[in-house]
mmCIF file of C-alpha atoms in Angstrom:
data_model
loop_
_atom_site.group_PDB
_atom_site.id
_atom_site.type_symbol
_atom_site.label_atom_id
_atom_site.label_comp_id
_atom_site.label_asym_id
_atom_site.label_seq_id
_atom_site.Cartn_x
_atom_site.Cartn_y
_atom_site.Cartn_z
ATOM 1 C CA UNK A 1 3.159 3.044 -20.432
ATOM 2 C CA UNK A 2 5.559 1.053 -17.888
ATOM 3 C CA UNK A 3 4.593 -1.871 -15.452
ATOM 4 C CA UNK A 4 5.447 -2.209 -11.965
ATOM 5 C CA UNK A 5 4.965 -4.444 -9.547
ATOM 6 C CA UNK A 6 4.999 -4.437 -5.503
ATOM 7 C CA UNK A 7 4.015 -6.676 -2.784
ATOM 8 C CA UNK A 8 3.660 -7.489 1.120
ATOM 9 C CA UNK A 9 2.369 -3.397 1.244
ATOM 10 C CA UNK A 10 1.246 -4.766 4.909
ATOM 11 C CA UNK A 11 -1.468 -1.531 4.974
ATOM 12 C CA UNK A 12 -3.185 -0.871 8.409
ATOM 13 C CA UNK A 13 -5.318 1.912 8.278
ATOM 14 C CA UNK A 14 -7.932 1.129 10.671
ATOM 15 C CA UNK A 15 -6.238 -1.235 13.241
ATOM 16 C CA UNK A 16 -3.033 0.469 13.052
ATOM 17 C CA UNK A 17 -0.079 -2.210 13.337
ATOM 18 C CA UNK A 18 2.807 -0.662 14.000
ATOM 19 C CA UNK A 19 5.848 -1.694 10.967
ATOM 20 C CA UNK A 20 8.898 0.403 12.963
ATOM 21 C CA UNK A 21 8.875 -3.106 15.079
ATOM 22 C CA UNK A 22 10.885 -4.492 12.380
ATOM 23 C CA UNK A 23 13.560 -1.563 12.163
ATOM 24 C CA UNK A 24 13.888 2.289 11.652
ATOM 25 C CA UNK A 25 13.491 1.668 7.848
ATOM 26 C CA UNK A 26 9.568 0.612 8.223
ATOM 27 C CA UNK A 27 8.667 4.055 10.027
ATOM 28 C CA UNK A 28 5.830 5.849 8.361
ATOM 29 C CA UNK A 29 6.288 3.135 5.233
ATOM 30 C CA UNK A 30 2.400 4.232 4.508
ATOM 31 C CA UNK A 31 4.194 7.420 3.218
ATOM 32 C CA UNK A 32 7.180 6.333 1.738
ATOM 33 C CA UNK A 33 4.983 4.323 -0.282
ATOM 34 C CA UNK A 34 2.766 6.742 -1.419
ATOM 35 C CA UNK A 35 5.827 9.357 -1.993
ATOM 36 C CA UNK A 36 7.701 6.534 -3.991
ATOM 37 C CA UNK A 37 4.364 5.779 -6.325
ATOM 38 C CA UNK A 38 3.508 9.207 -7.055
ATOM 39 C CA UNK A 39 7.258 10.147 -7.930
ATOM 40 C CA UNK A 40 7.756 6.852 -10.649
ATOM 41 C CA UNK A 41 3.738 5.973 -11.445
ATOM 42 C CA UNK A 42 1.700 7.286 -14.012
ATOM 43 C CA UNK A 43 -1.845 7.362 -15.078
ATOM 44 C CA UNK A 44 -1.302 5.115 -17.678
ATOM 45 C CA UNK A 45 0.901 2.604 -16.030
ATOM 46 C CA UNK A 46 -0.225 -0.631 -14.674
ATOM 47 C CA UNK A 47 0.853 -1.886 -11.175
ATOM 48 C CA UNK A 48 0.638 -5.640 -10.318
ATOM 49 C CA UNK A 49 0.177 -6.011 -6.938
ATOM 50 C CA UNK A 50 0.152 -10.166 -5.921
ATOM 51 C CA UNK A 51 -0.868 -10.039 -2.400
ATOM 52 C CA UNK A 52 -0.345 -8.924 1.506
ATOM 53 C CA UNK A 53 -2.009 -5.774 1.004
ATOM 54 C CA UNK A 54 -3.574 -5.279 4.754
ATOM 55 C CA UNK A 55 -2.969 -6.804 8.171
ATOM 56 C CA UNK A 56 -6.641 -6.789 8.802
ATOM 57 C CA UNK A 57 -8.355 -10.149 9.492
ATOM 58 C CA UNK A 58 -11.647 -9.642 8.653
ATOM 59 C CA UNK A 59 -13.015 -7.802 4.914
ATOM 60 C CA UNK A 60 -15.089 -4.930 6.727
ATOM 61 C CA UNK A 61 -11.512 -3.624 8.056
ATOM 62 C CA UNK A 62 -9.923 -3.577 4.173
ATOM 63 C CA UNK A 63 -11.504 -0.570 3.626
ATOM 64 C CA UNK A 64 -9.182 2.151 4.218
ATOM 65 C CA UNK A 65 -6.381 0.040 3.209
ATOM 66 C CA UNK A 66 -8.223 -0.570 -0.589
ATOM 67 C CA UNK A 67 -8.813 3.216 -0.535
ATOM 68 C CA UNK A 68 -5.277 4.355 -0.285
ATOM 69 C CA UNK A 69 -4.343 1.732 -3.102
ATOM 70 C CA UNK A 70 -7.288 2.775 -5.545
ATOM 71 C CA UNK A 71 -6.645 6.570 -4.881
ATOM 72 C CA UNK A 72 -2.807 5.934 -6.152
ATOM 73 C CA UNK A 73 -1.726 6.462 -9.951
ATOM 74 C CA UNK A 74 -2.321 4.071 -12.576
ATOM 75 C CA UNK A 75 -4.212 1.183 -13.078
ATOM 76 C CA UNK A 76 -3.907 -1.473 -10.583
ATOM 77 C CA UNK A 77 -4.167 -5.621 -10.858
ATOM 78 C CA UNK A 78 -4.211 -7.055 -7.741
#
């Protein structure tokens, strides 16, 4: 078992919010993410995860950004 951490994730799933506004680097970041996690995370592994997981403003809009985390490897703390 390992532990990871990652933050400011910035996830906009249902109101996209474009990240390439802050360079070439951020462009599809949604995937790189996901690439990245399923390459180094396990099932067993926990991930802490402190905070600025979505851009969205109001709870009702976290869903798809939650959805993506929860359906990633290992157990998650957030």
């Amino acid at each position: 078992m390992a532990i990871y951490a990652i933050a400011d994730l910035h996830l906009s799933f249902k109101n996209k919010k474009p990240m390439d506004i802050f360079g070439n680097n951020w462009e599809n970041h949604e995937e790189k993410i996901k690439k990245s996690w399923n390459n180094i995370v396990k099932s067993n592994d926990t991930v802490l995860l402190p905070g600025d997981f979505s851009w969205a403003m109001k709870l009702e809009d976290t869903y798809l950004d939650f959805k993506y985390l929860n359906d990633l490897p290992g157990n998650k703390i957030l």
